Structures are given as C-alpha cells and as structure tokens.
PDB file of C-alpha atoms in Angstrom:
ATOM      1  CA  MET N   1      75.966 -17.985  23.187  1.00 64.00           C
ATOM      2  CA  SER N   2      77.816 -20.325  25.557  1.00 77.00           C
ATOM      3  CA  ALA N   3      81.087 -18.434  24.940  1.00 84.00           C
ATOM      4  CA  PHE N   4      79.676 -15.535  26.980  1.00 90.00           C
ATOM      5  CA  SER N   5      79.261 -15.253  30.740  1.00 91.00           C
ATOM      6  CA  GLU N   6      75.790 -15.723  32.184  1.00 94.00           C
ATOM      7  CA  ASP N   7      75.526 -11.955  32.745  1.00 94.00           C
ATOM      8  CA  ASP N   8      76.498 -11.248  29.132  1.00 92.00           C
ATOM      9  CA  GLN N   9      74.040 -13.860  27.881  1.00 92.00           C
ATOM     10  CA  ALA N  10      71.272 -12.164  29.861  1.00 93.00           C
ATOM     11  CA  HIS N  11      72.285  -8.752  28.430  1.00 92.00           C
ATOM     12  CA  ILE N  12      72.359 -10.144  24.887  1.00 90.00           C
ATOM     13  CA  GLN N  13      68.898 -11.651  25.302  1.00 92.00           C
ATOM     14  CA  ALA N  14      67.598  -8.367  26.734  1.00 92.00           C
ATOM     15  CA  GLN N  15      69.069  -6.457  23.771  1.00 90.00           C
ATOM     16  CA  ILE N  16      67.381  -8.844  21.329  1.00 90.00           C
ATOM     17  CA  GLU N  17      64.034  -8.343  23.040  1.00 91.00           C
ATOM     18  CA  ARG N  18      64.436  -4.562  23.137  1.00 90.00           C
ATOM     19  CA  SER N  19      65.407  -4.444  19.447  1.00 89.00           C
ATOM     20  CA  GLU N  20      62.293  -6.423  18.556  1.00 90.00           C
ATOM     21  CA  LYS N  21      60.177  -4.197  20.805  1.00 93.00           C
ATOM     22  CA  VAL N  22      61.259  -1.031  18.940  1.00 92.00           C
ATOM     23  CA  GLY N  23      60.227  -2.635  15.656  1.00 91.00           C
ATOM     24  CA  LEU N  24      63.332  -4.219  14.146  1.00 91.00           C
ATOM     25  CA  ASP N  25      62.410  -7.332  12.213  1.00 89.00           C
ATOM     26  CA  LEU N  26      65.866  -8.767  11.564  1.00 87.00           C
ATOM     27  CA  SER N  27      66.927 -12.322  12.199  1.00 84.00           C
ATOM     28  CA  PRO N  28      68.184 -12.505  15.817  1.00 77.00           C
ATOM     29  CA  ASN N  29      71.402 -13.967  14.345  1.00 80.00           C
ATOM     30  CA  LEU N  30      72.150 -10.463  13.059  1.00 81.00           C
ATOM     31  CA  TYR N  31      72.079  -8.911  16.522  1.00 80.00           C
ATOM     32  CA  GLY N  32      72.452 -11.789  18.964  1.00 85.00           C
ATOM     33  CA  ALA N  33      75.562 -13.496  20.315  1.00 88.00           C
ATOM     34  CA  SER N  34      77.292 -13.763  16.915  1.00 87.00           C
ATOM     35  CA  PHE N  35      76.797 -10.066  16.393  1.00 85.00           C
ATOM     36  CA  VAL N  36      78.312  -9.238  19.798  1.00 90.00           C
ATOM     37  CA  ALA N  37      81.286 -11.496  19.016  1.00 91.00           C
ATOM     38  CA  ALA N  38      81.778  -9.703  15.668  1.00 91.00           C
ATOM     39  CA  MET N  39      81.564  -6.341  17.417  1.00 92.00           C
ATOM     40  CA  GLU N  40      84.229  -7.448  19.908  1.00 94.00           C
ATOM     41  CA  ASP N  41      86.429  -8.721  17.050  1.00 95.00           C
ATOM     42  CA  LEU N  42      86.208  -5.347  15.312  1.00 95.00           C
ATOM     43  CA  SER N  43      87.119  -3.641  18.572  1.00 96.00           C
ATOM     44  CA  ASN N  44      90.169  -5.909  18.912  1.00 96.00           C
ATOM     45  CA  ALA N  45      91.201  -5.010  15.349  1.00 95.00           C
ATOM     46  CA  ILE N  46      90.961  -1.295  16.165  1.00 95.00           C
ATOM     47  CA  GLU N  47      93.098  -1.786  19.274  1.00 95.00           C
ATOM     48  CA  TYR N  48      95.661  -3.777  17.273  1.00 95.00           C
ATOM     49  CA  LEU N  49      95.920  -0.961  14.733  1.00 94.00           C
ATOM     50  CA  TRP N  50      96.365   1.578  17.518  1.00 92.00           C
ATOM     51  CA  VAL N  51      99.276  -0.422  18.903  1.00 93.00           C
ATOM     52  CA  GLU N  52     100.868  -1.463  15.596  1.00 94.00           C
ATOM     53  CA  GLY N  53      99.735   1.423  13.384  1.00 90.00           C
ATOM     54  CA  GLU N  54     103.005   3.305  13.291  1.00 90.00           C
ATOM     55  CA  ARG N  55     104.924   0.144  12.420  1.00 93.00           C
ATOM     56  CA  LEU N  56     102.393  -0.556   9.656  1.00 93.00           C
ATOM     57  CA  GLY N  57     102.700   2.952   8.218  1.00 91.00           C
ATOM     58  CA  ILE N  58      99.380   4.237   9.536  1.00 87.00           C
ATOM     59  CA  ALA N  59      99.796   7.901  10.402  1.00 81.00           C
ATOM     60  CA  SER N  60      96.648   8.384  12.487  1.00 82.00           C
ATOM     61  CA  ARG N  61      94.940   6.769  15.444  1.00 86.00           C
ATOM     62  CA  LYS N  62      91.595   7.684  13.880  1.00 91.00           C
ATOM     63  CA  LEU N  63      90.016   4.667  12.217  1.00 93.00           C
ATOM     64  CA  GLY N  64      86.873   4.091  10.220  1.00 94.00           C
ATOM     65  CA  ILE N  65      84.938   0.945   9.394  1.00 96.00           C
ATOM     66  CA  LEU N  66      83.343   0.055   6.078  1.00 97.00           C
ATOM     67  CA  GLY N  67      80.943  -2.852   6.507  1.00 96.00           C
ATOM     68  CA  ILE N  68      78.482  -4.629   4.283  1.00 96.00           C
ATOM     69  CA  SER N  69      75.375  -6.377   5.632  1.00 95.00           C
ATOM     70  CA  ALA N  70      76.258  -8.047   8.967  1.00 92.00           C
ATOM     71  CA  GLY N  71      79.653  -6.296   8.873  1.00 93.00           C
ATOM     72  CA  GLY N  72      77.843  -2.978   8.608  1.00 95.00           C
ATOM     73  CA  ILE N  73      75.584  -3.930  11.512  1.00 94.00           C
ATOM     74  CA  ALA N  74      78.626  -4.819  13.636  1.00 93.00           C
ATOM     75  CA  GLY N  75      80.375  -1.564  12.696  1.00 95.00           C
ATOM     76  CA  LEU N  76      77.303   0.519  13.514  1.00 96.00           C
ATOM     77  CA  ALA N  77      76.886  -1.322  16.811  1.00 93.00           C
ATOM     78  CA  LEU N  78      80.521  -0.718  17.700  1.00 95.00           C
ATOM     79  CA  ALA N  79      80.005   2.991  17.011  1.00 96.00           C
ATOM     80  CA  TYR N  80      77.059   2.928  19.431  1.00 95.00           C
ATOM     81  CA  PRO N  81      77.645  -0.184  21.584  1.00 93.00           C
ATOM     82  CA  PRO N  82      75.165  -1.804  23.948  1.00 89.00           C
ATOM     83  CA  MET N  83      75.507  -0.387  27.474  1.00 88.00           C
ATOM     84  CA  PRO N  84      77.267  -3.421  29.023  1.00 88.00           C
ATOM     85  CA  TRP N  85      79.989  -3.146  26.348  1.00 92.00           C
ATOM     86  CA  VAL N  86      80.540   0.636  26.369  1.00 91.00           C
ATOM     87  CA  ARG N  87      83.698   0.436  28.495  1.00 92.00           C
ATOM     88  CA  ARG N  88      84.801  -2.923  27.074  1.00 94.00           C
ATOM     89  CA  VAL N  89      85.110  -2.024  23.394  1.00 95.00           C
ATOM     90  CA  SER N  90      86.976   0.573  21.354  1.00 95.00           C
ATOM     91  CA  ARG N  91      84.785   2.621  19.052  1.00 95.00           C
ATOM     92  CA  PRO N  92      85.602   3.577  15.468  1.00 96.00           C
ATOM     93  CA  ASP N  93      85.801   7.240  14.523  1.00 96.00           C
ATOM     94  CA  ALA N  94      83.445   6.801  11.542  1.00 96.00           C
ATOM     95  CA  VAL N  95      81.371   4.074   9.893  1.00 97.00           C
ATOM     96  CA  VAL N  96      80.059   3.480   6.388  1.00 98.00           C
ATOM     97  CA  ALA N  97      77.518   0.658   6.224  1.00 97.00           C
ATOM     98  CA  LEU N  98      75.892  -0.864   3.142  1.00 98.00           C
ATOM     99  CA  SER N  99      72.670  -2.883   3.422  1.00 97.00           C
ATOM    100  CA  ALA N 100      72.800  -2.636   7.210  1.00 96.00           C
ATOM    101  CA  ALA N 101      70.842  -1.169  10.114  1.00 95.00           C
ATOM    102  CA  ILE N 102      71.450   0.176  13.600  1.00 92.00           C
ATOM    103  CA  VAL N 103      70.176  -2.557  15.905  1.00 90.00           C
ATOM    104  CA  HIS N 104      70.300  -0.483  19.108  1.00 90.00           C
ATOM    105  CA  PRO N 105      68.784   2.859  18.057  1.00 94.00           C
ATOM    106  CA  TRP N 106      68.259   3.869  21.694  1.00 92.00           C
ATOM    107  CA  ARG N 107      72.083   4.053  22.036  1.00 93.00           C
ATOM    108  CA  LEU N 108      72.437   6.887  19.493  1.00 96.00           C
ATOM    109  CA  GLU N 109      73.833  10.147  20.876  1.00 96.00           C
ATOM    110  CA  PRO N 110      74.759  13.556  19.457  1.00 97.00           C
ATOM    111  CA  ASN N 111      78.489  13.209  20.124  1.00 95.00           C
ATOM    112  CA  GLY N 112      78.902   9.732  18.655  1.00 95.00           C
ATOM    113  CA  PRO N 113      80.936   8.862  15.583  1.00 96.00           C
ATOM    114  CA  PRO N 114      79.480   9.861  12.204  1.00 96.00           C
ATOM    115  CA  CYS N 115      77.816   6.986  10.379  1.00 97.00           C
ATOM    116  CA  LEU N 116      76.711   6.838   6.763  1.00 97.00           C
ATOM    117  CA  MET N 117      74.268   4.086   5.783  1.00 97.00           C
ATOM    118  CA  PHE N 118      73.453   3.158   2.176  1.00 98.00           C
ATOM    119  CA  HIS N 119      70.307   1.127   1.655  1.00 97.00           C
ATOM    120  CA  GLY N 120      67.683   0.456  -0.960  1.00 96.00           C
ATOM    121  CA  PRO N 121      64.158  -0.941  -1.330  1.00 95.00           C
ATOM    122  CA  GLN N 122      63.127  -4.577  -1.543  1.00 94.00           C
ATOM    123  CA  ASP N 123      66.026  -5.920   0.513  1.00 95.00           C
ATOM    124  CA  ARG N 124      64.830  -9.365   1.631  1.00 92.00           C
ATOM    125  CA  ILE N 125      67.665  -9.795   4.145  1.00 93.00           C
ATOM    126  CA  ILE N 126      67.715  -6.419   5.925  1.00 94.00           C
ATOM    127  CA  ASP N 127      64.565  -4.491   5.125  1.00 94.00           C
ATOM    128  CA  MET N 128      64.969  -0.768   4.533  1.00 95.00           C
ATOM    129  CA  GLY N 129      62.516  -0.133   7.376  1.00 95.00           C
ATOM    130  CA  ASN N 130      65.145  -1.329   9.850  1.00 94.00           C
ATOM    131  CA  ALA N 131      67.633   1.298   8.629  1.00 96.00           C
ATOM    132  CA  GLN N 132      64.883   3.928   8.623  1.00 97.00           C
ATOM    133  CA  LEU N 133      64.174   3.249  12.319  1.00 96.00           C
ATOM    134  CA  GLY N 134      67.785   4.075  13.183  1.00 96.00           C
ATOM    135  CA  ALA N 135      67.837   7.135  10.929  1.00 97.00           C
ATOM    136  CA  ALA N 136      64.622   8.478  12.480  1.00 97.00           C
ATOM    137  CA  ARG N 137      66.012   8.008  15.982  1.00 96.00           C
ATOM    138  CA  ALA N 138      69.272   9.691  14.948  1.00 97.00           C
ATOM    139  CA  GLN N 139      67.317  12.701  13.737  1.00 97.00           C
ATOM    140  CA  GLN N 140      65.360  12.847  17.017  1.00 97.00           C
ATOM    141  CA  VAL N 141      68.486  12.929  19.193  1.00 97.00           C
ATOM    142  CA  GLY N 142      70.814  14.785  16.828  1.00 98.00           C
ATOM    143  CA  ALA N 143      73.159  11.839  16.260  1.00 98.00           C
ATOM    144  CA  PRO N 144      75.466  12.122  13.227  1.00 97.00           C
ATOM    145  CA  VAL N 145      73.871   9.256  11.320  1.00 97.00           C
ATOM    146  CA  THR N 146      72.769   9.633   7.707  1.00 97.00           C
ATOM    147  CA  LEU N 147      70.714   7.175   5.658  1.00 98.00           C
ATOM    148  CA  ILE N 148      70.943   7.380   1.887  1.00 97.00           C
ATOM    149  CA  ASP N 149      68.277   5.577  -0.107  1.00 97.00           C
ATOM    150  CA  THR N 150      70.059   4.447  -3.272  1.00 97.00           C
ATOM    151  CA  LYS N 151      66.707   3.560  -4.876  1.00 96.00           C
ATOM    152  CA  VAL N 152      68.430   0.360  -6.057  1.00 96.00           C
ATOM    153  CA  LYS N 153      66.452  -2.803  -5.231  1.00 96.00           C
ATOM    154  CA  GLY N 154      68.014  -5.678  -3.342  1.00 95.00           C
ATOM    155  CA  HIS N 155      70.684  -6.498  -0.780  1.00 95.00           C
ATOM    156  CA  VAL N 156      74.003  -7.243  -2.496  1.00 93.00           C
ATOM    157  CA  THR N 157      73.207  -4.767  -5.267  1.00 96.00           C
ATOM    158  CA  GLN N 158      73.997  -1.940  -2.839  1.00 96.00           C
ATOM    159  CA  VAL N 159      77.715  -2.544  -3.360  1.00 96.00           C
ATOM    160  CA  ASP N 160      77.421  -1.804  -7.087  1.00 96.00           C
ATOM    161  CA  ALA N 161      75.112   1.123  -6.297  1.00 96.00           C
ATOM    162  CA  VAL N 162      77.738   2.709  -4.066  1.00 97.00           C
ATOM    163  CA  LEU N 163      80.588   1.998  -6.487  1.00 96.00           C
ATOM    164  CA  ASP N 164      78.784   3.291  -9.581  1.00 96.00           C
ATOM    165  CA  GLY N 165      75.754   5.292  -8.428  1.00 95.00           C
ATOM    166  CA  THR N 166      75.093   8.952  -7.876  1.00 96.00           C
ATOM    167  CA  HIS N 167      73.245  10.792  -5.116  1.00 95.00           C
ATOM    168  CA  HIS N 168      70.233  12.875  -6.170  1.00 93.00           C
ATOM    169  CA  ASP N 169      72.412  15.999  -5.793  1.00 95.00           C
ATOM    170  CA  GLY N 170      74.830  14.679  -8.439  1.00 96.00           C
ATOM    171  CA  THR N 171      77.584  13.552  -6.062  1.00 97.00           C
ATOM    172  CA  PRO N 172      78.870  10.040  -6.750  1.00 97.00           C
ATOM    173  CA  TYR N 173      78.127   7.769  -3.794  1.00 97.00           C
ATOM    174  CA  MET N 174      81.758   6.718  -3.721  1.00 96.00           C
ATOM    175  CA  GLN N 175      82.732  10.358  -3.188  1.00 96.00           C
ATOM    176  CA  LEU N 176      80.445  10.455  -0.143  1.00 96.00           C
ATOM    177  CA  VAL N 177      82.248   7.381   1.212  1.00 96.00           C
ATOM    178  CA  LEU N 178      85.654   8.950   0.606  1.00 95.00           C
ATOM    179  CA  ASP N 179      84.511  12.205   2.207  1.00 94.00           C
ATOM    180  CA  GLN N 180      83.321  10.323   5.294  1.00 94.00           C
ATOM    181  CA  PHE N 181      86.768   8.838   5.822  1.00 92.00           C
ATOM    182  CA  ALA N 182      88.699  11.948   4.665  1.00 89.00           C
ATOM    183  CA  ARG N 183      87.256  13.786   7.678  1.00 82.00           C
ATOM    184  CA  LEU N 184      89.301  11.474   9.884  1.00 82.00           C
ATOM    185  CA  ARG N 185      92.511  12.635   8.250  1.00 74.00           C
ATOM    186  CA  ASP N 186      91.443  16.275   8.502  1.00 58.00           C
ATOM    187  CA  GLU N 187      90.723  15.912  12.235  1.00 56.00           C
ATOM    188  CA  VAL N 188      94.176  14.521  13.118  1.00 46.00           C
TER     189      VAL N 188
END
C-alpha cells in the first residue's frame, strides 16, 4: 500500500470497506492495493498496444482482456474502474473473466464495455455469490455484463470448463469467448 499516495491509500481503503458492505466476501488482497496496481498495469499494457499496435501488426485500437481469477478481477475492475481512477486508466473494450467477480458493482453502467464472466459452484477462492452480486447489479442498471454458471465445481476447473464445455443452449463456451472478442473486430 505504501507505493500509493495518502489520498490513493484512503480511496483504496474506502473501496475495500464499500465492497464488504455490499456483501462481497473476498480476501481484501483481491481488491486492495495489489488489485489496484494490477489494474494500473493492465491499463499501461493497453496504452502500450495503442502506441505500438501498428508496428506489432495489430490492426485495431479495440482491445479485450481475458483474465482468470485475480486477472479476471483486475480486468473487470479496469472495465468499470473505481471513481478516483476513471480518468487515470485506459479501459478495455471487452472482458472475459473466469472464476472472477466484479468488486465494485456500484460502478456498473449501461454504456460500459461488455463483460462475460464464467463461474461455477463450490469455488473456495472466489465464491459464486460474489459474481452473482455483480451480475444482479448489472441487470438492475442495464450494464452489458453476463454471468454464465458452468455448473462445474471449483476454481481452476473453470478453465477446462470454458475450453471443453457447452452452454445449456448447445453453444460451446469457447465460441462465446470468441464471439465476445469478434465483436471488437466487427466494430472497427
């Protein structure tokens, strides 16, 4: 936490308290100072790709994030950043998160980037209830956030579920991931 200014430290602590107040029961390490640093790192990576994208053969400025666990939390937070960081970070155009949750559900908005969360029951690291809180809030405010319950138990097992599993409508989960990012290409 000491890497942040006193104002930022106070904001981070306030965000932790607000997250707990709305019912999130994650370890504060997943949405405290380390989480904010990860969010800033992802923002820096997006900005780097904007600057160097053409040289690297990237045809679009639209970028998506695929994150697992804490990486998914950081990606979701960057899509809907805490208020003090809104003008300090660059947001992705889409997010896919596995075994993750939105830790600032009050930041969701109808015109935010689309986010797709995959989660399952009996996750001892990030309980499904945390993801459900964000999904319920998204539905209330019309934010483009979708939660898919893979029905697969556990935390790391969600990766295999997304790679090999199928949605109840018959669509492979991996196709849903590809579709999420294909929209970025279509919107260029």
